[in-house]
Coordinates of C-alpha atoms in Angstrom, one line a residue:
Chain A
M27 CA 102.8 129.5 7.9
K28 CA 104.7 132.3 10.0
N29 CA 102.6 132.8 13.6
I30 CA 102.7 136.1 15.1
V31 CA 101.5 135.5 18.5
H32 CA 103.3 132.3 20.1
I33 CA 101.6 131.3 23.8
E34 CA 103.0 128.4 25.8
A35 CA 101.7 127.2 28.4
L36 CA 99.5 129.7 30.0
S37 CA 98.2 129.7 33.3
K38 CA 96.5 132.0 35.3
T39 CA 94.9 131.5 38.9
Y40 CA 93.6 135.0 40.3
D41 CA 94.2 135.8 43.8
S42 CA 90.9 134.4 44.9
G43 CA 91.4 130.8 43.9
H44 CA 89.9 130.9 40.6
Q45 CA 92.2 129.1 38.5
A46 CA 90.9 131.3 34.8
L47 CA 93.7 128.9 32.7
S48 CA 95.3 125.7 32.4
R49 CA 98.1 125.5 30.1
V50 CA 96.4 126.7 27.0
D51 CA 98.8 126.7 24.3
L52 CA 98.3 128.5 21.0
D53 CA 100.2 129.6 18.1
I54 CA 98.0 132.1 15.6
H55 CA 99.1 132.6 12.5
Q56 CA 99.6 136.2 11.2
G57 CA 96.9 138.0 8.6
E58 CA 94.2 134.9 10.4
I59 CA 91.1 135.6 11.9
L60 CA 90.8 133.4 14.2
A61 CA 87.6 133.0 16.9
L62 CA 87.5 132.2 20.6
L63 CA 84.8 130.6 21.4
G64 CA 83.4 129.3 24.4
P65 CA 80.8 130.0 26.8
N66 CA 80.8 133.1 29.6
G67 CA 83.8 132.7 32.2
A68 CA 85.2 130.3 29.8
G69 CA 88.7 132.2 30.0
K70 CA 88.7 133.7 27.0
T71 CA 89.2 137.7 28.2
T72 CA 91.9 136.3 30.7
L73 CA 93.3 134.6 27.2
I74 CA 93.5 138.3 26.0
S75 CA 94.3 140.3 29.3
I76 CA 97.5 138.3 29.3
I77 CA 98.6 138.9 26.0
C78 CA 97.7 142.5 26.4
G79 CA 99.4 143.0 29.5
I80 CA 97.3 143.6 32.0
V81 CA 96.7 140.8 33.6
S82 CA 99.7 139.2 34.5
A83 CA 100.4 135.0 33.5
S84 CA 100.7 132.9 37.3
T85 CA 102.7 130.4 34.6
G86 CA 103.7 130.2 30.6
T87 CA 105.1 133.0 28.6
V88 CA 102.9 135.0 25.7
S89 CA 105.0 135.8 22.5
V90 CA 104.0 138.5 20.1
A91 CA 106.5 139.0 16.4
G92 CA 109.0 136.8 19.0
H93 CA 109.2 139.5 21.1
D94 CA 108.2 138.2 25.0
N95 CA 105.5 140.3 26.3
V96 CA 106.9 140.5 29.6
R97 CA 110.5 141.6 29.2
D98 CA 110.2 143.1 25.6
Y99 CA 106.7 144.4 26.7
R100 CA 107.3 147.8 24.7
K101 CA 107.8 146.0 21.7
T102 CA 105.0 143.5 21.6
R103 CA 102.2 146.1 23.1
D104 CA 103.3 148.4 20.0
L105 CA 102.1 145.5 17.7
I106 CA 98.6 145.2 19.4
G107 CA 95.4 147.3 19.7
L108 CA 92.6 145.9 21.9
V109 CA 88.7 146.5 22.2
P110 CA 87.7 145.7 25.5
Q111 CA 84.2 143.7 26.6
E112 CA 82.7 146.6 28.2
L113 CA 81.8 150.1 26.9
T114 CA 84.7 151.5 29.0
L115 CA 85.2 155.0 28.0
G116 CA 85.4 158.5 29.6
A117 CA 82.6 160.3 30.2
F118 CA 83.9 164.5 29.6
D119 CA 86.3 163.7 26.7
T120 CA 85.0 164.3 23.0
V121 CA 85.6 161.7 20.4
W122 CA 88.4 163.5 18.5
N123 CA 90.3 163.9 21.8
T124 CA 90.3 160.3 22.8
V125 CA 91.7 158.7 19.9
N126 CA 94.2 161.4 19.9
F127 CA 95.0 160.5 23.6
S128 CA 95.0 156.9 22.5
R129 CA 97.7 157.2 19.5
G130 CA 100.1 159.5 21.9
L131 CA 99.9 156.6 25.0
F132 CA 101.2 154.4 22.3
G133 CA 104.2 156.2 21.5
K134 CA 102.6 158.0 18.2
P135 CA 103.0 161.6 17.3
P136 CA 99.8 162.7 16.2
D137 CA 98.7 162.3 12.4
T138 CA 95.4 164.6 11.9
A139 CA 94.7 162.7 8.7
Y140 CA 95.3 159.2 9.7
L141 CA 92.5 159.7 12.4
E142 CA 90.2 161.4 9.9
Q143 CA 90.2 158.5 7.9
L144 CA 89.5 156.2 10.6
L145 CA 86.5 158.0 12.2
K146 CA 85.4 158.5 9.3
D147 CA 85.5 154.5 8.3
L148 CA 84.2 154.3 11.2
S149 CA 80.8 156.4 10.6
L150 CA 82.1 158.6 13.8
W151 CA 83.6 162.1 11.8
D152 CA 80.5 164.1 12.5
K153 CA 80.5 162.9 15.8
R154 CA 84.2 164.4 16.9
D155 CA 82.9 166.6 18.8
S156 CA 80.7 165.1 21.1
E157 CA 81.1 163.9 24.0
L158 CA 81.1 160.8 24.7
R159 CA 79.0 160.7 27.4
E160 CA 76.1 161.8 24.5
L161 CA 76.7 158.9 22.5
S162 CA 74.6 155.7 22.3
G163 CA 75.7 152.2 22.9
G164 CA 76.9 151.4 19.5
M165 CA 78.7 154.5 18.6
K166 CA 80.5 153.9 22.0
R167 CA 81.7 150.7 20.9
R168 CA 83.0 152.4 17.2
V169 CA 84.9 154.5 19.7
L170 CA 86.5 151.9 21.1
I171 CA 87.3 150.1 17.8
A172 CA 88.8 153.4 16.8
K173 CA 91.1 153.6 19.7
A174 CA 92.2 150.3 19.3
L175 CA 93.1 151.4 15.8
S176 CA 94.6 154.8 17.0
H177 CA 98.4 153.6 16.8
E178 CA 98.0 151.1 13.6
P179 CA 98.2 148.2 15.5
R180 CA 99.5 144.7 13.5
V181 CA 97.4 142.9 15.8
L182 CA 93.6 143.1 17.2
F183 CA 91.7 141.4 19.6
L184 CA 88.2 142.1 20.2
D185 CA 86.4 140.8 22.7
E186 CA 83.1 139.9 22.7
P187 CA 82.9 142.8 19.9
T188 CA 78.9 142.2 18.9
A189 CA 77.9 142.0 22.7
G190 CA 74.5 144.7 22.5
V191 CA 75.5 145.8 19.2
D192 CA 72.8 145.9 16.3
V193 CA 72.5 144.0 13.5
E194 CA 73.4 147.2 11.1
L195 CA 76.7 148.0 13.2
R196 CA 77.2 144.0 13.4
Q197 CA 77.3 144.4 9.5
D198 CA 79.5 147.1 9.4
M199 CA 81.6 145.7 12.1
W200 CA 82.4 142.7 9.6
K201 CA 83.4 144.6 6.5
M202 CA 85.7 146.6 9.0
V203 CA 87.4 143.5 10.6
R204 CA 87.3 142.0 6.5
K205 CA 89.2 145.1 5.6
L206 CA 91.3 145.6 8.2
N207 CA 92.4 141.4 7.8
D208 CA 93.0 142.7 3.9
S209 CA 95.6 145.0 4.5
G210 CA 97.7 142.5 7.0
V211 CA 96.2 142.7 10.6
T212 CA 95.9 139.6 12.4
I213 CA 92.9 139.6 14.1
I214 CA 91.3 137.9 17.2
L215 CA 88.1 137.9 18.2
T216 CA 86.2 136.2 21.2
T217 CA 82.1 135.2 20.8
H218 CA 79.9 132.8 22.2
Y219 CA 77.6 133.2 19.2
I220 CA 78.5 130.0 17.1
E221 CA 77.2 131.7 13.6
E222 CA 79.8 134.7 13.9
A223 CA 82.7 132.4 14.0
E224 CA 81.5 130.2 11.2
E225 CA 80.6 134.0 9.4
I226 CA 83.9 135.4 9.9
A227 CA 87.1 133.6 11.2
D228 CA 89.9 131.5 9.2
R229 CA 90.2 129.2 12.1
V230 CA 87.8 128.8 15.2
G231 CA 89.4 127.9 19.1
I232 CA 87.1 126.8 21.4
I233 CA 87.6 127.2 25.0
S234 CA 86.0 125.8 28.3
Q235 CA 86.6 126.4 31.6
G236 CA 90.2 127.7 31.2
K237 CA 91.6 125.0 28.8
L238 CA 91.7 125.4 24.8
L239 CA 90.1 122.5 23.7
L240 CA 90.4 122.7 19.7
V241 CA 91.6 125.0 17.3
E242 CA 90.8 124.3 13.6
D243 CA 90.2 125.5 10.1
K244 CA 86.6 126.5 9.8
Q245 CA 87.2 124.3 6.7
N246 CA 87.7 121.1 8.8
L247 CA 85.0 122.2 10.8
M248 CA 82.5 122.8 8.1
Q249 CA 83.4 119.4 6.5
K250 CA 82.3 117.7 10.0
L251 CA 79.2 120.2 10.2
G252 CA 78.3 119.0 6.4
K253 CA 79.2 115.3 7.8
K254 CA 75.7 113.6 7.8
Q255 CA 74.8 110.0 9.6
L256 CA 72.6 107.3 8.8
L257 CA 71.7 104.8 11.3
I258 CA 70.4 101.3 9.5
E259 CA 68.6 99.3 11.8
L260 CA 68.6 95.5 11.0
R261 CA 65.8 93.1 11.8
E262 CA 69.0 90.2 12.0
M263 CA 71.8 90.9 13.8
V264 CA 75.3 90.2 11.8
E265 CA 78.8 89.5 12.8
A266 CA 80.7 90.8 9.7
I267 CA 80.1 93.3 7.1
P268 CA 80.2 91.5 3.9
A269 CA 83.1 92.1 1.5
A270 CA 80.5 93.6 -1.2
L271 CA 79.7 96.3 1.4
A272 CA 83.4 97.4 1.7
E273 CA 83.6 100.4 0.0
Y274 CA 80.9 102.2 1.9
N275 CA 83.1 102.3 5.0
L276 CA 79.8 101.1 7.7
E277 CA 80.5 101.2 10.8
I278 CA 78.8 98.0 12.3
S279 CA 77.2 98.9 16.1
R280 CA 78.8 96.8 19.5
D281 CA 75.6 94.1 19.4
G282 CA 75.9 93.8 15.6
G283 CA 72.0 94.9 15.1
H284 CA 73.0 98.7 13.4
L285 CA 75.3 99.7 11.2
V286 CA 76.4 103.5 10.3
Y287 CA 76.8 104.9 7.4
T288 CA 78.7 108.7 6.8
Y289 CA 77.9 111.0 3.8
D290 CA 79.0 114.1 2.5
T291 CA 75.3 116.1 2.3
Q292 CA 77.3 118.5 0.4
S293 CA 78.6 116.4 -2.4
E294 CA 77.0 115.1 -5.3
R295 CA 75.9 111.7 -5.0
T296 CA 75.6 110.9 -1.3
G297 CA 75.7 106.8 -2.1
I298 CA 72.4 105.7 0.1
T299 CA 70.2 104.5 -3.1
S300 CA 72.9 102.2 -3.7
L301 CA 74.1 101.6 -0.3
L302 CA 69.9 100.7 0.5
Q303 CA 70.2 98.3 -2.9
D304 CA 73.2 96.5 -2.0
L305 CA 71.9 95.7 1.3
N306 CA 68.7 94.1 0.1
D307 CA 70.9 92.1 -2.8
N308 CA 73.2 90.6 0.0
G309 CA 70.0 89.9 1.8
M310 CA 70.0 92.1 5.2
S311 CA 66.6 93.9 5.3
L312 CA 66.0 96.3 7.1
K313 CA 63.6 97.4 10.3
D314 CA 64.2 101.9 10.3
L315 CA 65.9 104.2 9.3
K316 CA 67.0 107.6 11.1
S317 CA 69.8 110.1 9.6
S318 CA 71.2 112.3 12.0
Q319 CA 73.4 115.5 11.1
S320 CA 76.4 116.8 14.0
S321 CA 76.5 121.0 14.3
L322 CA 78.9 123.0 15.2
E323 CA 76.8 123.3 18.1
E324 CA 77.1 120.2 18.7
I325 CA 80.2 119.3 18.6
F326 CA 80.9 122.4 20.2
V327 CA 78.4 121.4 23.2
N328 CA 80.1 118.1 23.2
L329 CA 83.5 118.8 23.7
V330 CA 82.3 121.5 26.3
S331 CA 80.5 119.8 28.4
T332 CA 82.6 116.6 28.2
K333 CA 85.6 118.2 29.6
Chain B
M7 CA 114.1 154.9 25.5
I8 CA 111.2 156.8 26.9
N9 CA 107.6 156.9 25.3
Y10 CA 107.1 161.1 25.8
Q11 CA 104.5 161.2 23.6
A12 CA 102.9 159.0 26.1
I13 CA 103.5 161.7 29.1
R14 CA 102.5 164.2 27.0
V15 CA 99.0 162.9 26.2
I16 CA 98.5 162.3 29.9
Y17 CA 99.7 164.9 31.1
K18 CA 97.8 167.0 28.4
Y19 CA 94.5 165.1 29.4
E20 CA 95.2 165.6 33.1
M21 CA 95.3 169.2 32.5
L22 CA 92.5 169.9 30.3
R23 CA 90.6 168.5 33.2
A24 CA 91.3 171.0 35.6
W25 CA 90.7 173.5 32.2
N26 CA 87.3 171.7 32.1
T27 CA 86.6 172.7 35.9
L28 CA 88.3 175.9 35.5
L29 CA 85.8 177.4 38.0
Q30 CA 86.5 174.7 40.7
T31 CA 90.1 175.1 40.2
I32 CA 90.9 178.2 40.9
A33 CA 87.9 180.2 42.0
S34 CA 87.4 178.0 45.3
P35 CA 90.6 178.4 46.5
V36 CA 90.6 182.3 46.2
I37 CA 87.6 182.4 47.7
S38 CA 88.5 180.1 50.5
T39 CA 91.7 182.0 50.9
S40 CA 89.9 184.9 50.7
L41 CA 87.6 184.1 53.7
Y42 CA 90.8 183.4 56.0
F43 CA 92.2 186.5 55.8
V44 CA 89.0 188.0 56.3
V45 CA 88.1 185.7 59.3
F46 CA 91.9 185.3 60.5
G47 CA 93.9 188.0 59.6
A48 CA 90.9 190.6 59.6
A49 CA 88.7 189.4 62.8
I50 CA 90.8 187.5 64.9
G51 CA 94.6 188.9 63.8
S52 CA 93.6 192.5 64.8
R53 CA 93.3 191.4 68.2
I54 CA 96.8 189.9 68.3
E55 CA 100.0 190.1 68.4
Q56 CA 102.8 190.6 65.8
I57 CA 104.2 186.8 65.7
E58 CA 108.6 187.0 66.1
G59 CA 108.2 190.6 64.5
V60 CA 105.8 189.7 62.2
P61 CA 102.2 191.1 61.5
Y62 CA 99.8 188.1 62.1
G63 CA 97.9 188.9 58.8
V64 CA 101.0 188.0 56.9
F65 CA 102.6 185.1 59.3
I66 CA 99.4 183.3 58.4
V67 CA 100.3 183.6 54.5
P68 CA 102.8 180.8 54.2
G69 CA 100.9 178.5 56.3
L70 CA 97.6 179.2 54.2
V71 CA 99.5 178.2 50.8
M72 CA 100.9 175.2 52.4
L73 CA 97.0 174.0 53.4
S74 CA 95.5 174.6 50.1
L75 CA 98.9 173.2 48.6
L76 CA 98.9 169.8 50.0
T77 CA 95.0 169.3 50.0
Q78 CA 95.3 170.2 46.3
S79 CA 98.0 168.3 45.6
I80 CA 96.6 164.4 47.0
A81 CA 93.0 166.4 45.7
N82 CA 94.4 166.4 42.5
A83 CA 96.6 163.2 42.2
S84 CA 94.6 160.7 43.8
F85 CA 91.6 161.5 41.7
G86 CA 93.5 161.4 38.4
I87 CA 94.8 158.1 38.8
F88 CA 91.6 156.8 40.9
F89 CA 88.7 158.3 38.4
P90 CA 90.2 156.1 35.4
K91 CA 90.5 153.0 37.7
F92 CA 87.3 153.1 39.1
T93 CA 85.6 153.7 35.5
G94 CA 88.2 151.2 33.7
T95 CA 89.5 153.5 31.3
I96 CA 92.5 152.3 32.9
Y97 CA 92.4 149.2 30.7
E98 CA 94.4 151.4 28.1
V99 CA 97.3 152.5 30.2
M100 CA 98.1 149.3 30.8
S101 CA 97.7 147.6 27.9
A102 CA 99.9 150.8 26.3
P103 CA 103.9 150.6 25.8
I104 CA 104.5 152.7 28.8
S105 CA 106.2 152.2 31.8
F106 CA 105.3 152.5 35.4
F107 CA 107.9 155.7 35.5
E108 CA 106.2 157.5 32.2
I109 CA 102.7 157.2 34.0
V110 CA 103.9 158.7 36.9
V111 CA 105.8 161.4 35.7
G112 CA 102.2 162.2 33.7
Y113 CA 99.7 162.1 36.6
V114 CA 102.3 163.1 38.7
G115 CA 103.5 165.7 36.5
A116 CA 100.4 167.2 35.8
A117 CA 98.8 167.6 39.1
A118 CA 102.2 169.3 40.7
T119 CA 101.9 171.8 38.0
K120 CA 98.4 172.4 38.5
S121 CA 98.6 172.7 42.6
L122 CA 102.1 175.2 41.8
V123 CA 99.7 177.1 39.7
L124 CA 97.3 177.5 42.4
G125 CA 99.8 178.3 45.4
V126 CA 101.0 181.1 43.4
I127 CA 97.4 182.3 42.5
I128 CA 96.7 182.1 46.4
L129 CA 100.3 184.5 47.1
I130 CA 99.0 186.7 44.7
T131 CA 95.5 186.9 46.1
A132 CA 96.7 187.3 50.0
N133 CA 99.5 190.0 48.5
L134 CA 96.2 192.0 48.1
F135 CA 95.1 191.8 51.0
V136 CA 98.4 192.4 53.3
D137 CA 101.6 193.7 52.6
L138 CA 104.0 190.5 51.5
N139 CA 107.8 190.4 51.2
I140 CA 109.7 187.2 50.2
A141 CA 113.3 187.6 51.9
H142 CA 114.7 184.2 50.1
P143 CA 112.5 184.1 46.7
F144 CA 114.3 180.8 45.4
V145 CA 114.2 179.1 48.6
M146 CA 110.3 180.0 48.9
A147 CA 109.5 178.6 44.9
L148 CA 112.2 175.7 45.9
F149 CA 109.8 174.8 49.2
L150 CA 106.6 175.2 46.4
V151 CA 107.8 172.6 43.9
L152 CA 109.3 169.9 46.3
T153 CA 105.6 170.3 48.2
C154 CA 103.9 169.5 45.2
V155 CA 105.3 167.7 43.4
S156 CA 105.9 165.2 47.0
F157 CA 102.4 165.2 47.9
A158 CA 101.1 164.9 44.6
L159 CA 102.8 162.1 44.4
F160 CA 101.7 161.0 48.0
G161 CA 98.1 161.4 46.3
F162 CA 98.9 159.0 43.7
I163 CA 99.5 156.4 46.1
I164 CA 96.4 156.9 48.0
G165 CA 94.8 156.9 44.5
L166 CA 96.0 153.6 43.8
W167 CA 95.5 152.7 47.2
A168 CA 91.9 153.2 47.6
T169 CA 89.0 151.1 46.0
N170 CA 86.1 153.3 46.6
F171 CA 85.4 156.8 47.0
E172 CA 85.5 156.7 50.9
K173 CA 88.8 155.7 50.8
L174 CA 90.0 158.2 48.6
Q175 CA 88.6 160.9 51.2
L176 CA 89.9 159.1 54.2
I177 CA 93.5 159.9 54.3
P178 CA 93.6 163.8 52.9
M179 CA 90.2 164.4 55.7
L180 CA 92.0 162.2 58.5
V181 CA 95.4 162.7 58.1
I182 CA 96.2 165.5 56.1
T183 CA 94.0 168.0 57.2
P184 CA 94.5 167.8 60.9
L185 CA 98.4 167.6 60.3
V186 CA 98.5 171.2 58.7
F187 CA 96.1 173.0 61.0
L188 CA 98.1 171.2 63.9
G189 CA 101.6 171.9 62.1
G190 CA 101.6 175.2 63.3
S191 CA 99.8 176.9 59.8
F192 CA 98.1 180.0 61.7
Y193 CA 100.6 180.2 65.1
S194 CA 104.2 180.0 66.3
V195 CA 104.9 176.6 67.8
S196 CA 106.6 179.1 70.4
M197 CA 103.1 180.0 71.3
L198 CA 102.6 176.3 72.3
P199 CA 103.1 175.0 76.0
P200 CA 106.3 172.6 76.1
A201 CA 105.0 169.5 75.7
W202 CA 102.8 170.6 73.0
Q203 CA 105.8 171.7 71.3
T204 CA 107.7 168.6 71.5
I205 CA 104.6 166.2 70.6
T206 CA 104.9 168.8 67.6
L207 CA 107.6 168.3 66.3
F208 CA 106.4 164.4 65.5
N209 CA 104.3 166.8 62.5
P210 CA 106.1 166.6 59.6
V211 CA 103.9 169.3 57.9
L212 CA 105.4 171.6 60.7
Y213 CA 108.6 171.2 58.8
L214 CA 107.3 172.2 55.7
I215 CA 105.2 174.7 56.4
S216 CA 108.5 176.2 59.1
G217 CA 110.7 175.7 56.0
F218 CA 108.4 177.9 53.5
R219 CA 107.5 180.9 56.6
W220 CA 111.6 181.5 56.9
S221 CA 111.4 181.7 52.9
F222 CA 109.4 184.5 53.6
F223 CA 110.3 186.4 56.9
E224 CA 113.2 184.2 58.0
V225 CA 111.4 183.4 61.2
A226 CA 111.2 179.3 61.8
D227 CA 110.2 176.8 64.2
V228 CA 113.1 174.8 63.1
S229 CA 116.2 175.3 60.7
V230 CA 115.2 175.6 56.8
G231 CA 117.8 172.8 56.7
V232 CA 116.3 170.5 58.4
S233 CA 113.2 171.3 57.1
L234 CA 114.6 171.0 53.5
A235 CA 115.9 167.6 54.1
M236 CA 112.7 166.2 55.8
I237 CA 110.9 167.1 52.6
C238 CA 113.1 165.5 50.2
M239 CA 113.0 162.3 53.2
F240 CA 109.2 162.5 52.5
L241 CA 109.4 162.8 48.6
L242 CA 112.3 159.7 48.5
A243 CA 109.9 157.8 50.8
C244 CA 107.2 158.3 48.0
L245 CA 109.1 157.3 45.3
A246 CA 110.2 154.1 47.0
L247 CA 106.2 153.3 47.6
V248 CA 105.3 154.3 44.1
W249 CA 108.1 152.1 42.6
W250 CA 107.6 149.5 44.9
M251 CA 103.5 149.3 43.9
F252 CA 104.2 149.2 40.2
K253 CA 106.9 146.3 41.0
T254 CA 104.3 144.1 42.3
G255 CA 101.4 145.5 40.2
Y256 CA 99.9 146.6 43.3
R257 CA 96.0 147.2 42.8
L258 CA 96.6 147.6 38.9
K259 CA 97.7 144.1 38.0
Q260 CA 95.9 140.9 39.2

């Protein structure tokens, strides 16, 4: 798979001494939707800001479509659109003027037809002559998206796009994100809601305290999520698992009093009934059974708290 | 390659801002200039003899123009860059494929244009009150343009430097206004006691007003060549400072 963004050993320490990022390596595939998941203050916004050129990195490099984002900043920024987290908009500009301004800033000649379609897609066309201060929060969010898309970027960064957004706009936004993605735009979004990452992303990156803990296909994560564990407490300790039970891939606890069976809840047969039968046949009597499921939330919390 | 579209939209945006506050942009300087004429020209001026052969009411015109030009160039340009910084909308300019040079051309160009228009309006207003003859129109135009550009650039620097509204007002209020009033806007330096004449020579604004006045009446406190050299030096100093600020990402990039 082709990478559109390549990040190498990226670190950032602010003047205040706060280290926001610590040696982050990340490849973003062309055409994917990547969700960066992490608690507040994890470094998500710093990472995006460095890629977009708003913050300079302390060490490390970023390249976009093969161009260095410092040396060839015109080429990289040309490809990138950014929807910031805060609703930062002028007060007295009209919607129409502000999207035209954005397009011009990125060096693109005026294109009325394109911008008209863009505003229509975002349900902003009726508001094109409204001043920005008159708009609701949700509408302002839409304007920010329109501004980010005004120069037809190939990579779109959405920094916490659903913060303070109602259900309807969220659905609209995901629809738009998918549509953009279908047209080939690579999308990177940050969020601290796990369900969001699950709903929209192809891959999920987990970031905490400036470190990228893992980046994985959502499918893989979902598989981990779909796994359940059965904890079997035995009446008598065992030293080894009988050969007859080898097919179950049981794990044995250190004291020999517990067996752990991992199974897939989504498969047709979980194998629990036959396992219990076989245990009985092998003369192992059970004291207790306990099943547990590791959720993405749990994986996430584990990752974030242990580091 | 230059991002002309970006320069165009920034320039247009800044000009539109002035257009939206047209009353404030044009009416206020016209009114204040008229007031100066009423107070200094008619009321006090009638009791003052001619200065170096020029009637007092006419003599103060170049100083009046400079007063408005300096304050407005600074105010326009400093606000133009400070406000996006204050509201956070600067993120867009920072993330756009645009060089510092283009940002400066856009913002400073617009601010300079506005004060240039303002200068012309004040001259026209002045012409209603007194009989104005310009001895060297081209030199006058040159001074006008150089002043607008240099002080817009200076204002841009202040706007970048300022971290709050108070700082934004600090230099215009505490430095520029006194320098303009003490720089011979309303009098000839030769009217001062010798010691003060020497001190005044350290006031850069004196050179501006003197040179500008020369282009009207061929009367000057210092030679016009020195005046031109001074303003060019100021322009270069501002350019160097802006270049350094952008090079280091001063107050823009963390």
